[in-house]
Coordinates of C-alpha atoms and ligand atoms in Angstrom, one line a residue:
X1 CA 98.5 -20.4 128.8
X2 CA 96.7 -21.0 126.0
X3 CA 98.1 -20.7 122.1
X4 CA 96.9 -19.9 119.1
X5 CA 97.0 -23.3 117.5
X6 CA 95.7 -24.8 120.7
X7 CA 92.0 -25.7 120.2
X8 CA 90.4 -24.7 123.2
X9 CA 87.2 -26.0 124.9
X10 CA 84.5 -25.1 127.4
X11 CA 84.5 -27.5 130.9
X12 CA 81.7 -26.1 132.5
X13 CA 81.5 -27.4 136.3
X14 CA 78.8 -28.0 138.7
X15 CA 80.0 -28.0 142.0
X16 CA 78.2 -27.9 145.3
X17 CA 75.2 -26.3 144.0
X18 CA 77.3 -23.7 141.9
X19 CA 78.1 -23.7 138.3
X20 CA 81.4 -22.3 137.0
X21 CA 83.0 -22.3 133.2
X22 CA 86.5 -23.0 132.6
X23 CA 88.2 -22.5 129.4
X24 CA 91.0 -25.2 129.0
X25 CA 93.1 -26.5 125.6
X26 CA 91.8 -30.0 124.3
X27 CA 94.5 -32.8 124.7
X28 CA 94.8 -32.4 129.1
X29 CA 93.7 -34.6 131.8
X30 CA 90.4 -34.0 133.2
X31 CA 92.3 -34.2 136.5
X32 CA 94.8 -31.6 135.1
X33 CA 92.1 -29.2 134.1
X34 CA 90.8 -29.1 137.7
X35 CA 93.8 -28.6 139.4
X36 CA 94.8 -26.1 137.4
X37 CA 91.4 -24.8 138.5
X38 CA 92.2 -25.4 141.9
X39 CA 88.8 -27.9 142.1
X40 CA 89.8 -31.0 144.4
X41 CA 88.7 -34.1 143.6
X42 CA 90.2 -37.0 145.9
X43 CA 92.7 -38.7 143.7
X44 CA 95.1 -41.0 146.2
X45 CA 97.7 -42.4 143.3
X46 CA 98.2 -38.6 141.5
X47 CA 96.6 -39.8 138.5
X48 CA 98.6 -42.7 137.3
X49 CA 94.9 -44.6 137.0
X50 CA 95.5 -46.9 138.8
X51 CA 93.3 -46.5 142.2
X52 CA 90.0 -45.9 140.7
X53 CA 88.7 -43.2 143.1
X54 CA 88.8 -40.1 140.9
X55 CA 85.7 -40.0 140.0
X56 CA 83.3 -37.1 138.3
X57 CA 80.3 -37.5 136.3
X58 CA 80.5 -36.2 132.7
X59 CA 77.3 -35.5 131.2
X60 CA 76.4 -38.0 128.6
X61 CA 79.2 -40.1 129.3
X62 CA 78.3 -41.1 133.0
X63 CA 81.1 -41.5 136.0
X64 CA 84.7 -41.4 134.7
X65 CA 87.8 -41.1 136.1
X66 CA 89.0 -37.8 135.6
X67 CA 92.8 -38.9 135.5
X68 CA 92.1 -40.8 132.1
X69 CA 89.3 -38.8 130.9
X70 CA 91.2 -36.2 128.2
X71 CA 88.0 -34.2 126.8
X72 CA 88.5 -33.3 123.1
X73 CA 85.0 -31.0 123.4
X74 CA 82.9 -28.3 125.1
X75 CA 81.9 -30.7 128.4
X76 CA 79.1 -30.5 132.0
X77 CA 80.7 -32.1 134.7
X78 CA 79.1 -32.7 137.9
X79 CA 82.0 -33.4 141.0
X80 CA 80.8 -35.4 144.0
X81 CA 79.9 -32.7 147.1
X82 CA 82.7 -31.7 149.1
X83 CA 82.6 -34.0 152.3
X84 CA 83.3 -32.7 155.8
X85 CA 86.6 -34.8 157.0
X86 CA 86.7 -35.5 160.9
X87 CA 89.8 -34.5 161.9
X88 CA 91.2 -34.8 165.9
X89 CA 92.3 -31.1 166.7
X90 CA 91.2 -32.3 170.6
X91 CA 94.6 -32.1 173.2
X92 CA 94.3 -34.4 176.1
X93 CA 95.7 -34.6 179.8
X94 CA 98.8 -36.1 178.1
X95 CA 99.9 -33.4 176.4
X96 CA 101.7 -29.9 177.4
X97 CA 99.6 -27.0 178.5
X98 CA 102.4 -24.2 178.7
X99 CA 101.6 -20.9 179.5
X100 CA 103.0 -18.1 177.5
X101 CA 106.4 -16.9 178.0
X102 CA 107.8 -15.9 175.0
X103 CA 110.5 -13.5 176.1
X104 CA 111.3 -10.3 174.9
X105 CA 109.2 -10.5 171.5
X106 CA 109.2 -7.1 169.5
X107 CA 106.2 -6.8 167.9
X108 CA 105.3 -4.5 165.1
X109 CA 101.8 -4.0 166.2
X110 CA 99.4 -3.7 169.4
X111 CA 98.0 -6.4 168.8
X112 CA 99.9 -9.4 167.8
X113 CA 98.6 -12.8 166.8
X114 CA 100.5 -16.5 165.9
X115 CA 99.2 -19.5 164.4
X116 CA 100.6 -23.3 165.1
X117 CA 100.2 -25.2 162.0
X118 CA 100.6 -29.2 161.7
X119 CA 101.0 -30.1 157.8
X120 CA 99.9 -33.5 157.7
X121 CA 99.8 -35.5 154.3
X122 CA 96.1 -36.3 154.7
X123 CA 94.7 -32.9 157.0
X124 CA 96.1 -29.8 158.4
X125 CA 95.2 -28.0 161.7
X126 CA 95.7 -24.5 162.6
X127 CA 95.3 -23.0 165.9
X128 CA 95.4 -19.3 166.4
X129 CA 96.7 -17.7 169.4
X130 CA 96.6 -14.3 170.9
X131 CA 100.0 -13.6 171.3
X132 CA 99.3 -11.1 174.5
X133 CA 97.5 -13.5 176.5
X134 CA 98.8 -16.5 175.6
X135 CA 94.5 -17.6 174.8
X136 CA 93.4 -19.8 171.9
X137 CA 91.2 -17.9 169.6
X138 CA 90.6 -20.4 167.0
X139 CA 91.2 -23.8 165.3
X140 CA 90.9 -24.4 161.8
X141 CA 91.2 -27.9 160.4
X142 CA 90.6 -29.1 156.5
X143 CA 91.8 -31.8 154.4
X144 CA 95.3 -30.9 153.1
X145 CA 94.5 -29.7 149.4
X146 CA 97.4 -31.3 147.9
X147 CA 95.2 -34.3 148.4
X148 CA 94.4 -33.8 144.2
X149 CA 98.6 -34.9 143.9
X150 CA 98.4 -38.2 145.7
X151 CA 97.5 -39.7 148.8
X152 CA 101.2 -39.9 150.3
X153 CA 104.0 -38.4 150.1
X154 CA 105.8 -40.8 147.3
X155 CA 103.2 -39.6 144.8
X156 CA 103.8 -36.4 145.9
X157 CA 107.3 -36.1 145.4
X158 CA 107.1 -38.0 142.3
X159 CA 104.9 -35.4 140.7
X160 CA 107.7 -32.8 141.8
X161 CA 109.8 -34.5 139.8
X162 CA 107.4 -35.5 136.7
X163 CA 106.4 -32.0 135.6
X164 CA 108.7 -28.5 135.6
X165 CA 106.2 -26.5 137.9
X166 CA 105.2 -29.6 140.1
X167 CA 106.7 -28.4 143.2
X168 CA 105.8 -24.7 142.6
X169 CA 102.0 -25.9 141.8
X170 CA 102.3 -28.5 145.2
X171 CA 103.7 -25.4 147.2
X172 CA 101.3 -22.7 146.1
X173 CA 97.8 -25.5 146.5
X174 CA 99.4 -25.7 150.0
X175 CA 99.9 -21.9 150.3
X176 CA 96.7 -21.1 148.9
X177 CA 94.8 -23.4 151.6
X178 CA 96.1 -21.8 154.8
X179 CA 96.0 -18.4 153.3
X180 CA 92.2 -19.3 153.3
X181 CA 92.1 -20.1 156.8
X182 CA 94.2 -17.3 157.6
X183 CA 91.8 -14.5 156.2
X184 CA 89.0 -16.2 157.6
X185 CA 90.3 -15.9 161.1
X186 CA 90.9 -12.4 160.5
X187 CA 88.2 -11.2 159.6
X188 CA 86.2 -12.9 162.4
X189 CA 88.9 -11.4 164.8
X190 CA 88.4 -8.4 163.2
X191 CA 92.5 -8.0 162.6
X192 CA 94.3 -7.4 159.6
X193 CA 96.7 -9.8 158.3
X194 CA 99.2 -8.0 160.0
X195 CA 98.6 -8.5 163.1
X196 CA 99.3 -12.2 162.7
X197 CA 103.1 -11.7 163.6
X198 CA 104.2 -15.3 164.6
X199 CA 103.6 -18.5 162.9
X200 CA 105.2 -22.0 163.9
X201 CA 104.9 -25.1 161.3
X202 CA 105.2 -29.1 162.3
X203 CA 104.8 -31.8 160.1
X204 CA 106.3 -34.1 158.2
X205 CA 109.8 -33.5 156.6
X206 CA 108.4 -33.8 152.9
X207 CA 105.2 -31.3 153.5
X208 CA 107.7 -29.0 155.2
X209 CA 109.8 -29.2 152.1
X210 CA 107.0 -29.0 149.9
X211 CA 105.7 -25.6 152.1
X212 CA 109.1 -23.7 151.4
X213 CA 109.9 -24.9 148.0
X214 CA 112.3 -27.0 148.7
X215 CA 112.7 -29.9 146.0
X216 CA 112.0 -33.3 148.1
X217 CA 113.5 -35.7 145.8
X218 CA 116.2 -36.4 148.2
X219 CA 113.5 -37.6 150.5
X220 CA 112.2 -40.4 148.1
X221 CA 115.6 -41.6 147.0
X222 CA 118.1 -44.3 148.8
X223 CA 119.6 -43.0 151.1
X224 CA 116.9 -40.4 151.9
X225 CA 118.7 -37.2 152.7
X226 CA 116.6 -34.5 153.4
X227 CA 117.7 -31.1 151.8
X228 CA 117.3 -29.7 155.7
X229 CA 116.3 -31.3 158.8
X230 CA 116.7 -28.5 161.1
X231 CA 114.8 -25.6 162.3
X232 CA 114.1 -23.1 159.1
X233 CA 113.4 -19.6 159.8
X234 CA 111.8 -17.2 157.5
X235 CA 109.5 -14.4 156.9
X236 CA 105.9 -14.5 155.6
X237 CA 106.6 -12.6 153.0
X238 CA 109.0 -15.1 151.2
X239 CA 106.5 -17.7 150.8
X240 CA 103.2 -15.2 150.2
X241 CA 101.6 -16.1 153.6
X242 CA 99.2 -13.8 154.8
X243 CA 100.6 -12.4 157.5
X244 CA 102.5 -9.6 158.6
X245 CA 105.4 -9.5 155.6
X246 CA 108.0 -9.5 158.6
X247 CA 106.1 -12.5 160.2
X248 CA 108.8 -15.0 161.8
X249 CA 107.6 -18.2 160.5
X250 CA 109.3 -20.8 161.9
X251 CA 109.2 -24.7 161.0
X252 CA 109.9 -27.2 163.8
X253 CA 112.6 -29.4 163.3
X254 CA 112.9 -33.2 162.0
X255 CA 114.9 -35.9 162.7
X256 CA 115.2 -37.9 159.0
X257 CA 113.6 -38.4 155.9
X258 CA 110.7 -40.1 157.0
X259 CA 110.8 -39.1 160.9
X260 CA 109.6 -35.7 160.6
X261 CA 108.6 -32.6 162.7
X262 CA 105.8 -34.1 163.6
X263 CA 107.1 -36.7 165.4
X264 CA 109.4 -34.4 167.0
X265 CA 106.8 -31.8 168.3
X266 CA 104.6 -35.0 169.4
X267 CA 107.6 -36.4 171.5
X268 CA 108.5 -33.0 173.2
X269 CA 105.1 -32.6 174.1
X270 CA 104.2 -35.4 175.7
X271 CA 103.9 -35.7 179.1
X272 CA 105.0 -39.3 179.5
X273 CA 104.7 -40.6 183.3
X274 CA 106.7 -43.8 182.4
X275 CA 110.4 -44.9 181.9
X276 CA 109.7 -47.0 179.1
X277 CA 107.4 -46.4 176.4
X278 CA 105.9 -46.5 172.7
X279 CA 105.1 -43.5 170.4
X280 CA 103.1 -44.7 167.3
X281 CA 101.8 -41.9 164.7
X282 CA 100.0 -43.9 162.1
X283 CA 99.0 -41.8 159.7
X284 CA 99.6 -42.2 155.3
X285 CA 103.1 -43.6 157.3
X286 CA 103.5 -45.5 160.6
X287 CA 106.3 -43.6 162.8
X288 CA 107.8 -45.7 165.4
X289 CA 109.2 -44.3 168.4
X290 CA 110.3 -46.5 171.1
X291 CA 111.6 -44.5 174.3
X292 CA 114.2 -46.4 176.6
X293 CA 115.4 -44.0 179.1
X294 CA 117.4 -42.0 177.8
X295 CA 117.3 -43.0 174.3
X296 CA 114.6 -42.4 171.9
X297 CA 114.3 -45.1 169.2
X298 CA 112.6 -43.9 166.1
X299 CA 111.9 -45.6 162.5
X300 CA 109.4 -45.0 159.9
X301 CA 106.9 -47.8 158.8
X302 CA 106.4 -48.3 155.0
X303 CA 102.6 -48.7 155.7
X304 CA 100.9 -47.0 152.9
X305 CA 97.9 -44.9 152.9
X306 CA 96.0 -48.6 153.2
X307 CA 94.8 -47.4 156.5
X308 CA 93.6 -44.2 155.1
X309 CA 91.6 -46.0 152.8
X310 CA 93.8 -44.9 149.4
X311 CA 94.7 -48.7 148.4
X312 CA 91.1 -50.1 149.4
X313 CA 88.7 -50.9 146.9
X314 CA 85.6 -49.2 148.8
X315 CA 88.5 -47.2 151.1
X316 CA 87.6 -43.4 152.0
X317 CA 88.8 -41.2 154.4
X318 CA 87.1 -40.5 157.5
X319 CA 84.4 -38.2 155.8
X320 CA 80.8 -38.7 155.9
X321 CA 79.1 -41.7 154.1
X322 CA 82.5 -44.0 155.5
X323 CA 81.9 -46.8 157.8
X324 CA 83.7 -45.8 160.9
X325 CA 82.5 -48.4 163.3
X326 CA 81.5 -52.5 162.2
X327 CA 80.6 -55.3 164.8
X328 CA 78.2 -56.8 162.6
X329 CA 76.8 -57.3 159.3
X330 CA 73.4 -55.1 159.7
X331 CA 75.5 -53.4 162.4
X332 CA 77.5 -50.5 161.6
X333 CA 78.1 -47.0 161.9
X334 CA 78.3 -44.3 159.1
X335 CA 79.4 -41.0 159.5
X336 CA 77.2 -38.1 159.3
X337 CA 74.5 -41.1 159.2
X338 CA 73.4 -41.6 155.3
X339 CA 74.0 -44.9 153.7
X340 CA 77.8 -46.0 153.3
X341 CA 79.5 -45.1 150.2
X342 CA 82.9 -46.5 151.2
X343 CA 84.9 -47.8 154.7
X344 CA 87.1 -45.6 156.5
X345 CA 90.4 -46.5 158.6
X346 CA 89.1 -47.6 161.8
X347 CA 85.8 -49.5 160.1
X348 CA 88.6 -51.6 158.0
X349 CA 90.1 -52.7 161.1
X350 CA 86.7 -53.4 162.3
X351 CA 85.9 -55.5 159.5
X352 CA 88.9 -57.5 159.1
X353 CA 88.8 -58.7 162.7
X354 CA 85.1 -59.6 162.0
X355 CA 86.0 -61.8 159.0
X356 CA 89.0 -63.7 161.0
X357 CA 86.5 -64.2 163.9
X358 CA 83.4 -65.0 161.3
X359 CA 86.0 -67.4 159.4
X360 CA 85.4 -65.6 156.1
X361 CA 89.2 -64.6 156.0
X362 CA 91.4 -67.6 157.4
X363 CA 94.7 -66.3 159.3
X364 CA 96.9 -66.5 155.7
X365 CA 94.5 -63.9 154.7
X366 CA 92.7 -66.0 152.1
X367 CA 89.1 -65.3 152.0
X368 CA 87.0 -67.5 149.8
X369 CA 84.1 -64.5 148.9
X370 CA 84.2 -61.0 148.7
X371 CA 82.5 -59.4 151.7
X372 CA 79.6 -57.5 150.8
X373 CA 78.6 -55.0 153.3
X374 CA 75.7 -52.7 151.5
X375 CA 74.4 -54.0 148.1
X376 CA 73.0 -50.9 146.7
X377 CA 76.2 -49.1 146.8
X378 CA 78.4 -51.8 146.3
X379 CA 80.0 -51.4 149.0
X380 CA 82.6 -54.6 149.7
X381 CA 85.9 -55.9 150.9
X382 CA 87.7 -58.2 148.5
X383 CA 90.8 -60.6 148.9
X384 CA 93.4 -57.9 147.3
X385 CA 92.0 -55.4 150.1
X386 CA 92.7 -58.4 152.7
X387 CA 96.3 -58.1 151.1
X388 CA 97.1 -54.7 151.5
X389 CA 95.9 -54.7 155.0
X390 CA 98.4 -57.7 155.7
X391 CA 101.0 -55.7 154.0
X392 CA 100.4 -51.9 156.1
X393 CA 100.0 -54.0 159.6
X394 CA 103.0 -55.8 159.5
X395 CA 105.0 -52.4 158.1
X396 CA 103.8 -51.3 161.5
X397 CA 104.2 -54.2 163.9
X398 CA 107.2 -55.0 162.0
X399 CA 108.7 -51.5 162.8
X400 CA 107.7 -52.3 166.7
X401 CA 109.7 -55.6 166.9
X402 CA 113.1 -54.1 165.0
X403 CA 112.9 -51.3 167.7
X404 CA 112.2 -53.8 170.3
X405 CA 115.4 -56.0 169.6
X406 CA 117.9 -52.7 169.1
X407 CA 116.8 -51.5 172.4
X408 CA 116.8 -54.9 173.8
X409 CA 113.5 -54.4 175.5
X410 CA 110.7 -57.0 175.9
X411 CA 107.0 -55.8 176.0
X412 CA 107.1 -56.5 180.0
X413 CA 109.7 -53.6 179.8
X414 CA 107.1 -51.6 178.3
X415 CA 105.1 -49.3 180.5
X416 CA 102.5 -48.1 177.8
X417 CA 101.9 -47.3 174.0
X418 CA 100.5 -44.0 173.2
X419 CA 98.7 -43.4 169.9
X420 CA 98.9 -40.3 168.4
X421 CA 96.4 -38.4 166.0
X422 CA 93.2 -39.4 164.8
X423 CA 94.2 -43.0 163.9
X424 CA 94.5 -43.6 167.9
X425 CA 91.6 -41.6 168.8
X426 CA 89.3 -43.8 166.5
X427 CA 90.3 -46.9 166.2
X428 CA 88.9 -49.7 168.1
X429 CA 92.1 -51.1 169.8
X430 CA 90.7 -54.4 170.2
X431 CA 90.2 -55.0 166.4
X432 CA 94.0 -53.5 165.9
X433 CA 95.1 -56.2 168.1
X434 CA 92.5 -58.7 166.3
X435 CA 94.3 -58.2 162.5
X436 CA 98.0 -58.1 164.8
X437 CA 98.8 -54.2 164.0
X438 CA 99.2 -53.8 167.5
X439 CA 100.6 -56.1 170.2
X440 CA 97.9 -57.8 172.7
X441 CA 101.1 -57.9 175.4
X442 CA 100.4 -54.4 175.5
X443 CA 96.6 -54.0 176.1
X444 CA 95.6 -51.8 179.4
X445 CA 98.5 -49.9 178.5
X446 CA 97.6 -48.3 175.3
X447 CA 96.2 -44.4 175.6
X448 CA 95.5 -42.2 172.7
X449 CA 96.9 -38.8 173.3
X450 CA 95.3 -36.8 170.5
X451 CA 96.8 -34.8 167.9
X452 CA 100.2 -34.4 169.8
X453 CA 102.1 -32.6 166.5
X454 CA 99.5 -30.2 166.3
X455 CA 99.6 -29.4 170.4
X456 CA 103.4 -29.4 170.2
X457 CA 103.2 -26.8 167.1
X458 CA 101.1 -25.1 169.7
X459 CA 103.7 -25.1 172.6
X460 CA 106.4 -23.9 170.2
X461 CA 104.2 -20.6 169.4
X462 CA 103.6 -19.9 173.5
X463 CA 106.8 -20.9 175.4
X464 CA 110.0 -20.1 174.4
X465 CA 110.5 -23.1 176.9
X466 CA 109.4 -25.5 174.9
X467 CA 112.2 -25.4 172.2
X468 CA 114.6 -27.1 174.5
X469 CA 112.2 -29.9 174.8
X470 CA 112.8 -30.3 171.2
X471 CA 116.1 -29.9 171.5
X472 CA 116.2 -33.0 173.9
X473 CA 114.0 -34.9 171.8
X474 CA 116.4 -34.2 169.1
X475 CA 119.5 -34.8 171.2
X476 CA 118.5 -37.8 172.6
X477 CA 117.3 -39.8 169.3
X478 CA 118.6 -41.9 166.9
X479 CA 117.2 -43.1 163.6
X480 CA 116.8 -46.9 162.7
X481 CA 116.7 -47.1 158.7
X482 CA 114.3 -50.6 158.6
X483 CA 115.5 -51.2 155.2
X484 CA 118.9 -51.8 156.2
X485 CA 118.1 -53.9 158.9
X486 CA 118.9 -57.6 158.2
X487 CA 116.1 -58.8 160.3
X488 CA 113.5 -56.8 158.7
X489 CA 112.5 -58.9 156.0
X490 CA 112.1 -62.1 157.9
X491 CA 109.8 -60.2 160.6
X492 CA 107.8 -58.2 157.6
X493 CA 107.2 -61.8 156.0
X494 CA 106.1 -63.7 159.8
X495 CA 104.0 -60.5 160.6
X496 CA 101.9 -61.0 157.5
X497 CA 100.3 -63.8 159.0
X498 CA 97.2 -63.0 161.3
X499 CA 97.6 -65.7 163.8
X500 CA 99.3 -64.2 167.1
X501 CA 103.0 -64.8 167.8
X502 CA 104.5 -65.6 170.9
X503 CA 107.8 -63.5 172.3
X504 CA 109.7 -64.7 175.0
X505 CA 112.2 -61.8 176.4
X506 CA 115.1 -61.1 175.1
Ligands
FES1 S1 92.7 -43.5 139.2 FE1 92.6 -41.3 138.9 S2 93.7 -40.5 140.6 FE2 93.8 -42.6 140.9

């Protein structure tokens, strides 16, 4: 609220064609000013100023990064277009396809509607589902909105912790988002809110947290206790979803801290034809999970949101103007076809295997020249984004070989590695073995399975059979904490290296 004694000033914003006027107190962040707004602008390290991608063009002043920008006068600001993300909703011959059976389910109205919803740090997916015939009716997928706090979940919970209403403000952006897509599928359904009577929520443990309020500091502290890891039950009402006020709405459960609901929904609904088998969910984190029989292996891989393009100086997410594809240096592909403005996940790994084979980046990681891709836009990769590339792919591969020697399997024991999400869907997987993120031993047997939280979220809301495939996902796993494993430091430090190890069987 604004005082009396607080001299106030005009922000007026230009936005997607569209101007709007904002009245705001002098002394705030530019960033500030547009959250409070609810205006997103992608800002990967919350605002600390350190990443550099917060940018917004004052007039007068040029572009600026709204995080250190603290106008003091009546301001124009022009913010970049809002980009269209490509986000994997697809499910794939690997995942559950149950049909509904959902009991004796009361309803309060004729005709009843659910929603599956998989929170994921960097997108969300909804899928709507008529609740009498079991049918999909919709899908709705958009960038997660919290986005504007930070690119992971570390920032996130950090900005909890740094103002009094961070968690409220982090709850309600989330709120607000799939309210959006919540009226927007009712009114092309011509139902009311009301009539959507059943909603099921995966994801992460920390963006369930954040969803009901729940402070997630625990999550970011040693020794990363969750404030609740089980199923949570609730109403729509309590958190201001629109839905029916009655609404059951229902969030999946997790196993840890850092081994979420997402994982678990993924695991329950996969349809694994193999004994033996990997699980990988890189995302802003790696999740591990390393299936031996009966026992289900899991850990969570300090990988960053490198991958996502957050610690990358040209890094973007998949949106358009990213380089997605690159086997060449006038040989690349840009999403939604305009010039590049920045690289994208899958055309980093692209990249980086191109420089070790070109000899521009020896297999230390030292590179003698930064690598410029498209002069106009300065679009490059330098050494320090070599480094972090080292650093997320041997979070990852590192994660593989800890769960390797607990279950005291060798990658002959292995039967196949299935990639979940978008990462696996897009990535070239010979370039991912190229940089060493993921093992050559096991190429032939590597299948991306699509967005397997999302589909799982989706099983949940059809079949009430489905929830004790979650309870034997839950039942049969066990959490490896890679920080307290003695070997993990000397595998992080060997895996830096991009020259290939050897592994003879344990
Ligand atoms: S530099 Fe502003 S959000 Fe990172």
């Amino acid at each position: 609220m604004l005082t009396r004694d607080a001299t106030v000033i005009n922000i007026t914003i230009i936005a997607n064609g569209k101007s709007s006027a904002v009245e705001t107190a002098a002394g705030l962040s530019l960033l500030d000013i547009l959250r409070t707004n609810n205006y997103t602008v992608y800002a990967p390290c919350g605002g600390k100023g350190t990443c550099g991608k917060c940018n917004v063009d004052v007039k007068g002043e040029g572009i600026t990064l709204a995080c250190t920008y603290y106008p003091d006068r009546d301001i124009d600001l022009y913010l970049p277009g809002k980009n269209e993300a490509a986000i994997l909703t697809s499910q794939t011959e690997f995942l559950e396809d149950l049909p509904l059976h959902l009991g004796l389910s009361n309803y309060s109205g004729l005709r009843p509607y659910g929603a599956a919803i998989d929170i994921g740090t960097t997108s969300v997916v909804i899928y709507f589902v008529n609740l009498l015939t079991g049918q999909i009716k919709g899908v709705a997928a958009f960038l997660n909105p919290q986005g504007i706090y930070g690119a992971d979940v570390i920032t996130r919970i950090t900005y909890c912790q740094s103002r009094k209403e961070g968690l409220r403000e982090l709850q309600q952006t989330i709120i607000r988002g799939i309210n959006a897509e919540l009226d927007t599928f009712a009114r092309k359904e011509k139902i009311t809110s009301d009539d959507l009577e059943r909603i099921i929520v995966a994801g992460n443990t920390t963006m369930l947290h954040l969803l009901l309020g729940v402070d997630p500091l625990s999550i970011g502290l040693a020794p990363f206790k969750p404030k609740f890891t089980d199923r949570q039950e609730i109403t729509g009402r309590t958190i201001g979803l629109h839905t029916h006020p009655d609404a059951d709405v229902i969030t999946l459960p997790c196993i840890s801290a850092y081994v979420g609901a997402d994982i678990v929904a993924g695991l329950a609904a996969l349809k694994a034809p193999v004994r033996n088998y990997l699980f990988l969910d890189i995302g802003t984190n790696g999740e591990i999970a390393l299936v031996k029989g009966e026992t289900i292996f899991t850990c969570a891989a300090a990988a960053g949101p490198a991958f996502e393009g957050a610690n990358i100086t040209c890094g973007m997410g998949a949106v358009s103007g990213a380089i997605s594809v690159f086997t060449g240096e006038d040989d690349y592909t840009v999403i939604g076809n305009t010039a590049p403005t920045g690289i994208c996940g899958s055309g980093i790994f692209d990249i980086v295997a191109y420089l070790l084979d070109h000899d521009v980046v020896d297999e230390t990681g030292l590179m003698h020249d930064t690598f410029l891709i498209h002069q106009q836009n300065n679009v490059r990769v330098t050494q320090q984004d070599i480094r972090e590339i080292q650093l997320a792919k041997s979070a990852i591969y590192s994660g593989i070989r800890i769960l390797m020697n607990i279950a005291e399997l060798s990658y002959d024991g292995i039967d196949a590695l299935y990639l979940a999400g978008g990462f696996g869907n897009y990535i070239n997987i010979d370039s991912a073995i190229r940089i060493g993120l993921l093992p050559r031993e096991l190429k032939g047997k590597m299948f991306p399975i699509g967005n397997s939280a999302g589909i799982g979220a989706l099983q949940a809301l059809r079949s009430d059979a489905f929830e004790k495939k979650i309870d034997n996902v839950l039942g049969r796993a066990r959490y490896i904490e890679l920080s307290y494993e003695d070997d993990f430091p000397m595998e992080f430090a060997l895996n830096m290296s991009f020259s290939e190890r050897t592994f003879d069987a344990p």
